[in-house]
């Protein structure tokens, strides 16, 4: 599976989001990572549901990679206009026994369900869901803010999740989210990552040319 970039819009220039999206879309980037936070599951609020919906009208090539860090995530699906082509990651830690139903609802909307796990959650909790989902989002930082340091043991975790996915079926995607930096991204890829959330640790560092950065990181994770 070819490595794919998913730039994190919450790290882009907040006053120029439409032009940031258009630049990435023209550069042939596969996904745009859209973080939604409810200020309860994580103590922060970032992109709101209406903006996440509005992004659809700008995209030509890129697809939405929506990461919902919220309790009862299904309540936001209409407002985000979740549908065909979207990846939607919901947190195991936020859904509890409703997770099977939430996954089913994402599927019914024609979107691609992923389960996200935070750093303190063990990969084996995923076993019950692997036949219903298309991938897993592995948080390599504690969720809620950009710019956080990578959590100890993240590389071993990526490897463990890769083994778990491959033991179930071919083609399941492993998304790595958090501190995907220039010096760590190749190791994350080598451990089994397929999709990489590029935020303040790479594409959105100050003074960097986005087109050069996209080309450089795309080659590093190819
Ligand atoms: C954090 C978000 C990430 C974040 C990654 O909770 O899920 O998508 O934007 O950005 P950096 O590269 O700063 O970790
Ligand atoms: Zn994210």
Tab-separated table of C-alpha atoms and ligand atoms in Angstrom:
chain	number	residue	atom	x	y	z
A	1	UNK	CA	0.000	0.000	0.000
A	2	UNK	CA	1.452	3.393	-1.013
A	3	UNK	CA	2.054	5.807	1.884
A	4	UNK	CA	-0.444	8.708	1.860
A	5	UNK	CA	-0.376	12.200	3.337
A	6	UNK	CA	-3.253	13.702	5.304
A	7	UNK	CA	-2.314	17.305	6.191
A	8	UNK	CA	-3.945	18.556	9.394
A	9	UNK	CA	-6.123	21.589	8.619
A	10	UNK	CA	-6.203	22.663	12.272
A	11	UNK	CA	-2.489	23.438	11.914
A	12	UNK	CA	-2.938	25.571	8.771
A	13	UNK	CA	-3.346	29.351	8.612
A	14	UNK	CA	-6.742	29.831	10.297
A	15	UNK	CA	-7.367	33.069	8.407
A	16	UNK	CA	-6.764	31.514	4.971
A	17	UNK	CA	-8.257	28.038	5.112
A	18	UNK	CA	-9.838	28.067	1.659
A	19	UNK	CA	-6.603	28.938	-0.120
A	20	UNK	CA	-4.714	26.391	1.994
A	21	UNK	CA	-7.206	23.712	0.872
A	22	UNK	CA	-7.016	24.749	-2.783
A	23	UNK	CA	-3.194	24.620	-2.749
A	24	UNK	CA	-3.174	21.111	-1.237
A	25	UNK	CA	-5.905	19.946	-3.602
A	26	UNK	CA	-3.901	21.109	-6.634
A	27	UNK	CA	-0.755	19.417	-5.290
A	28	UNK	CA	-2.509	16.041	-5.527
A	29	UNK	CA	-2.584	15.361	-1.764
A	30	UNK	CA	-4.907	12.379	-1.104
A	31	UNK	CA	-6.629	13.409	2.138
A	32	UNK	CA	-7.234	16.461	4.318
A	33	UNK	CA	-7.288	15.710	8.052
A	34	UNK	CA	-10.140	17.492	9.821
A	35	UNK	CA	-10.009	17.425	13.631
A	36	UNK	CA	-13.254	17.894	15.523
A	37	UNK	CA	-13.160	18.305	19.322
A	38	UNK	CA	-16.071	18.723	21.782
A	39	UNK	CA	-14.209	20.256	24.750
A	40	UNK	CA	-15.287	17.224	26.826
A	41	UNK	CA	-13.554	14.155	25.423
A	42	UNK	CA	-10.551	16.463	24.963
A	43	UNK	CA	-10.221	19.921	26.582
A	44	UNK	CA	-10.197	21.837	23.318
A	45	UNK	CA	-12.354	23.009	20.431
A	46	UNK	CA	-10.892	23.250	16.916
A	47	UNK	CA	-12.653	22.998	13.523
A	48	UNK	CA	-16.427	23.186	13.891
A	49	UNK	CA	-18.915	20.834	12.206
A	50	UNK	CA	-20.210	23.466	9.776
A	51	UNK	CA	-16.689	24.231	8.582
A	52	UNK	CA	-16.023	20.505	8.139
A	53	UNK	CA	-19.167	20.383	5.978
A	54	UNK	CA	-18.152	23.497	4.015
A	55	UNK	CA	-14.764	21.945	3.166
A	56	UNK	CA	-16.619	19.569	0.813
A	57	UNK	CA	-17.521	22.408	-1.538
A	58	UNK	CA	-13.837	23.320	-2.027
A	59	UNK	CA	-12.364	19.871	-2.645
A	60	UNK	CA	-11.878	18.551	-6.180
A	61	UNK	CA	-9.339	15.728	-5.718
A	62	UNK	CA	-8.750	15.427	-1.973
A	63	UNK	CA	-11.029	13.394	0.265
A	64	UNK	CA	-12.007	14.241	3.847
A	65	UNK	CA	-10.285	12.393	6.679
A	66	UNK	CA	-12.454	13.367	9.659
A	67	UNK	CA	-11.127	12.704	13.167
A	68	UNK	CA	-13.868	13.102	15.784
A	69	UNK	CA	-12.533	13.547	19.316
A	70	UNK	CA	-15.971	13.715	20.948
A	71	UNK	CA	-18.465	11.731	22.973
A	72	UNK	CA	-21.560	10.545	21.025
A	73	UNK	CA	-19.939	11.369	17.679
A	74	UNK	CA	-22.989	10.340	15.596
A	75	UNK	CA	-24.810	13.503	16.702
A	76	UNK	CA	-22.465	15.494	14.419
A	77	UNK	CA	-22.733	13.378	11.258
A	78	UNK	CA	-25.597	15.374	9.669
A	79	UNK	CA	-23.953	18.721	10.411
A	80	UNK	CA	-20.722	17.461	8.839
A	81	UNK	CA	-22.658	16.006	5.873
A	82	UNK	CA	-20.839	12.666	6.255
A	83	UNK	CA	-21.094	10.630	3.070
A	84	UNK	CA	-19.397	8.689	0.287
A	85	UNK	CA	-15.619	9.068	0.116
A	86	UNK	CA	-15.169	10.296	3.694
A	87	UNK	CA	-12.992	8.518	6.225
A	88	UNK	CA	-14.524	8.985	9.685
A	89	UNK	CA	-12.450	8.068	12.761
A	90	UNK	CA	-14.284	7.802	16.073
A	91	UNK	CA	-12.578	7.125	19.402
A	92	UNK	CA	-12.892	3.745	21.104
A	93	UNK	CA	-12.535	5.573	24.431
A	94	UNK	CA	-15.460	7.915	23.650
A	95	UNK	CA	-18.009	5.414	22.327
A	96	UNK	CA	-18.057	2.490	24.765
A	97	UNK	CA	-20.761	-0.057	23.961
A	98	UNK	CA	-22.268	2.193	21.261
A	99	UNK	CA	-19.201	1.756	19.025
A	100	UNK	CA	-20.739	-1.026	16.887
A	101	UNK	CA	-23.778	1.174	16.162
A	102	UNK	CA	-21.640	4.241	15.403
A	103	UNK	CA	-19.540	2.218	12.966
A	104	UNK	CA	-22.715	0.883	11.309
A	105	UNK	CA	-24.074	4.416	10.895
A	106	UNK	CA	-20.866	5.601	9.207
A	107	UNK	CA	-21.125	2.617	6.855
A	108	UNK	CA	-24.814	3.327	6.106
A	109	UNK	CA	-23.828	6.822	4.996
A	110	UNK	CA	-21.426	5.369	2.442
A	111	UNK	CA	-18.368	6.547	4.379
A	112	UNK	CA	-15.357	4.549	5.583
A	113	UNK	CA	-15.299	3.831	9.356
A	114	UNK	CA	-12.032	3.856	11.294
A	115	UNK	CA	-11.587	3.372	15.042
A	116	UNK	CA	-9.124	5.740	16.743
A	117	UNK	CA	-7.190	4.673	19.856
A	118	UNK	CA	-5.419	7.024	22.249
A	119	UNK	CA	-1.904	6.300	23.552
A	120	UNK	CA	-3.013	4.535	26.764
A	121	UNK	CA	-5.410	2.160	24.959
A	122	UNK	CA	-4.091	-1.308	24.094
A	123	UNK	CA	-4.465	-2.518	20.461
A	124	UNK	CA	-6.297	-5.724	21.425
A	125	UNK	CA	-9.484	-3.760	22.202
A	126	UNK	CA	-9.790	-3.399	18.406
A	127	UNK	CA	-10.321	-7.130	17.814
A	128	UNK	CA	-14.118	-6.939	18.190
A	129	UNK	CA	-14.378	-4.295	15.442
A	130	UNK	CA	-11.900	-5.351	12.751
A	131	UNK	CA	-14.530	-7.015	10.546
A	132	UNK	CA	-16.649	-3.820	10.532
A	133	UNK	CA	-14.000	-1.139	9.883
A	134	UNK	CA	-11.602	-0.175	7.097
A	135	UNK	CA	-8.759	1.072	9.263
A	136	UNK	CA	-7.396	2.263	12.583
A	137	UNK	CA	-6.137	5.690	13.607
A	138	UNK	CA	-3.238	5.327	16.055
A	139	UNK	CA	-2.739	8.450	18.174
A	140	UNK	CA	0.986	8.849	18.785
A	141	UNK	CA	0.384	11.927	20.964
A	142	UNK	CA	-2.253	12.544	23.610
A	143	UNK	CA	-5.216	13.935	21.622
A	144	UNK	CA	-6.486	17.495	21.806
A	145	UNK	CA	-3.672	19.784	20.729
A	146	UNK	CA	-1.147	20.198	17.942
A	147	UNK	CA	2.525	20.368	18.821
A	148	UNK	CA	2.519	17.646	21.479
A	149	UNK	CA	5.519	15.290	21.877
A	150	UNK	CA	5.379	11.682	20.668
A	151	UNK	CA	4.393	9.231	23.406
A	152	UNK	CA	6.933	6.618	24.518
A	153	UNK	CA	6.207	3.234	22.909
A	154	UNK	CA	4.440	4.631	19.832
A	155	UNK	CA	6.607	2.763	17.325
A	156	UNK	CA	5.965	-0.573	19.044
A	157	UNK	CA	2.274	0.268	19.057
A	158	UNK	CA	2.231	0.982	15.311
A	159	UNK	CA	3.918	-2.397	14.741
A	160	UNK	CA	1.445	-4.202	17.011
A	161	UNK	CA	-1.573	-2.644	15.264
A	162	UNK	CA	-0.071	-3.452	11.848
A	163	UNK	CA	0.252	-7.112	12.847
A	164	UNK	CA	-3.300	-7.133	14.183
A	165	UNK	CA	-4.735	-5.654	10.972
A	166	UNK	CA	-2.740	-7.913	8.672
A	167	UNK	CA	-3.726	-10.974	10.693
A	168	UNK	CA	-7.393	-10.182	9.971
A	169	UNK	CA	-7.316	-9.203	6.282
A	170	UNK	CA	-5.235	-7.502	3.589
A	171	UNK	CA	-5.685	-3.823	2.761
A	172	UNK	CA	-6.753	-2.434	6.136
A	173	UNK	CA	-5.334	1.068	6.624
A	174	UNK	CA	-3.236	2.239	9.570
A	175	UNK	CA	-3.297	6.016	10.064
A	176	UNK	CA	-0.651	7.657	12.284
A	177	UNK	CA	-1.731	10.888	13.972
A	178	UNK	CA	0.525	13.054	16.122
A	179	UNK	CA	4.053	14.388	15.888
A	180	UNK	CA	4.612	13.019	12.369
A	181	UNK	CA	7.884	14.905	12.063
A	182	UNK	CA	10.640	15.012	9.468
A	183	UNK	CA	12.931	12.852	11.586
A	184	UNK	CA	10.298	10.281	12.646
A	185	UNK	CA	7.999	9.822	9.632
A	186	UNK	CA	10.197	7.261	7.852
A	187	UNK	CA	10.402	5.110	11.006
A	188	UNK	CA	6.604	5.369	11.399
A	189	UNK	CA	6.270	4.157	7.813
A	190	UNK	CA	8.730	1.321	8.391
A	191	UNK	CA	6.708	0.206	11.438
A	192	UNK	CA	3.607	-0.182	9.266
A	193	UNK	CA	1.828	3.155	8.870
A	194	UNK	CA	-0.102	3.831	5.623
A	195	UNK	CA	-1.545	7.331	6.199
A	196	UNK	CA	0.279	10.152	7.988
A	197	UNK	CA	-1.285	13.202	9.588
A	198	UNK	CA	1.144	16.005	8.768
A	199	UNK	CA	0.700	18.960	11.111
A	200	UNK	CA	2.818	21.390	13.086
A	201	UNK	CA	5.668	18.864	13.284
A	202	UNK	CA	6.242	18.956	9.521
A	203	UNK	CA	4.153	20.653	6.810
A	204	UNK	CA	3.040	23.553	8.997
A	205	UNK	CA	6.366	24.521	10.495
A	206	UNK	CA	7.035	28.246	10.256
A	207	UNK	CA	8.540	29.527	7.020
A	208	UNK	CA	8.295	26.254	5.127
A	209	UNK	CA	7.141	26.176	1.482
A	210	UNK	CA	4.077	23.915	1.472
A	211	UNK	CA	4.618	22.573	-2.068
A	212	UNK	CA	8.227	21.610	-1.298
A	213	UNK	CA	7.199	20.126	2.054
A	214	UNK	CA	4.415	18.035	0.472
A	215	UNK	CA	6.802	16.703	-2.172
A	216	UNK	CA	9.522	15.959	0.414
A	217	UNK	CA	7.234	14.171	2.880
A	218	UNK	CA	5.385	12.285	0.104
A	219	UNK	CA	8.726	10.862	-1.029
A	220	UNK	CA	9.755	9.981	2.527
A	221	UNK	CA	6.586	7.953	3.196
A	222	UNK	CA	6.075	6.571	-0.350
B	1	LIG	C1	-4.203	16.326	17.713
B	1	LIG	C2	-4.754	16.079	16.319
B	1	LIG	C3	-3.696	16.002	15.261
B	1	LIG	C4	-2.750	17.186	15.238
B	1	LIG	C5	-1.399	16.718	14.735
B	1	LIG	O1	-5.103	15.857	18.666
B	1	LIG	O2	-5.469	14.875	16.274
B	1	LIG	O3	-4.305	15.816	13.994
B	1	LIG	O4	-3.223	18.184	14.411
B	1	LIG	O5	-0.536	17.798	14.676
B	1	LIG	P1	0.980	17.709	15.201
B	1	LIG	O6	1.805	17.412	13.976
B	1	LIG	O7	1.244	19.070	15.746
B	1	LIG	O8	1.047	16.635	16.236
B	2	LIG	ZN1	-6.249	14.211	14.287
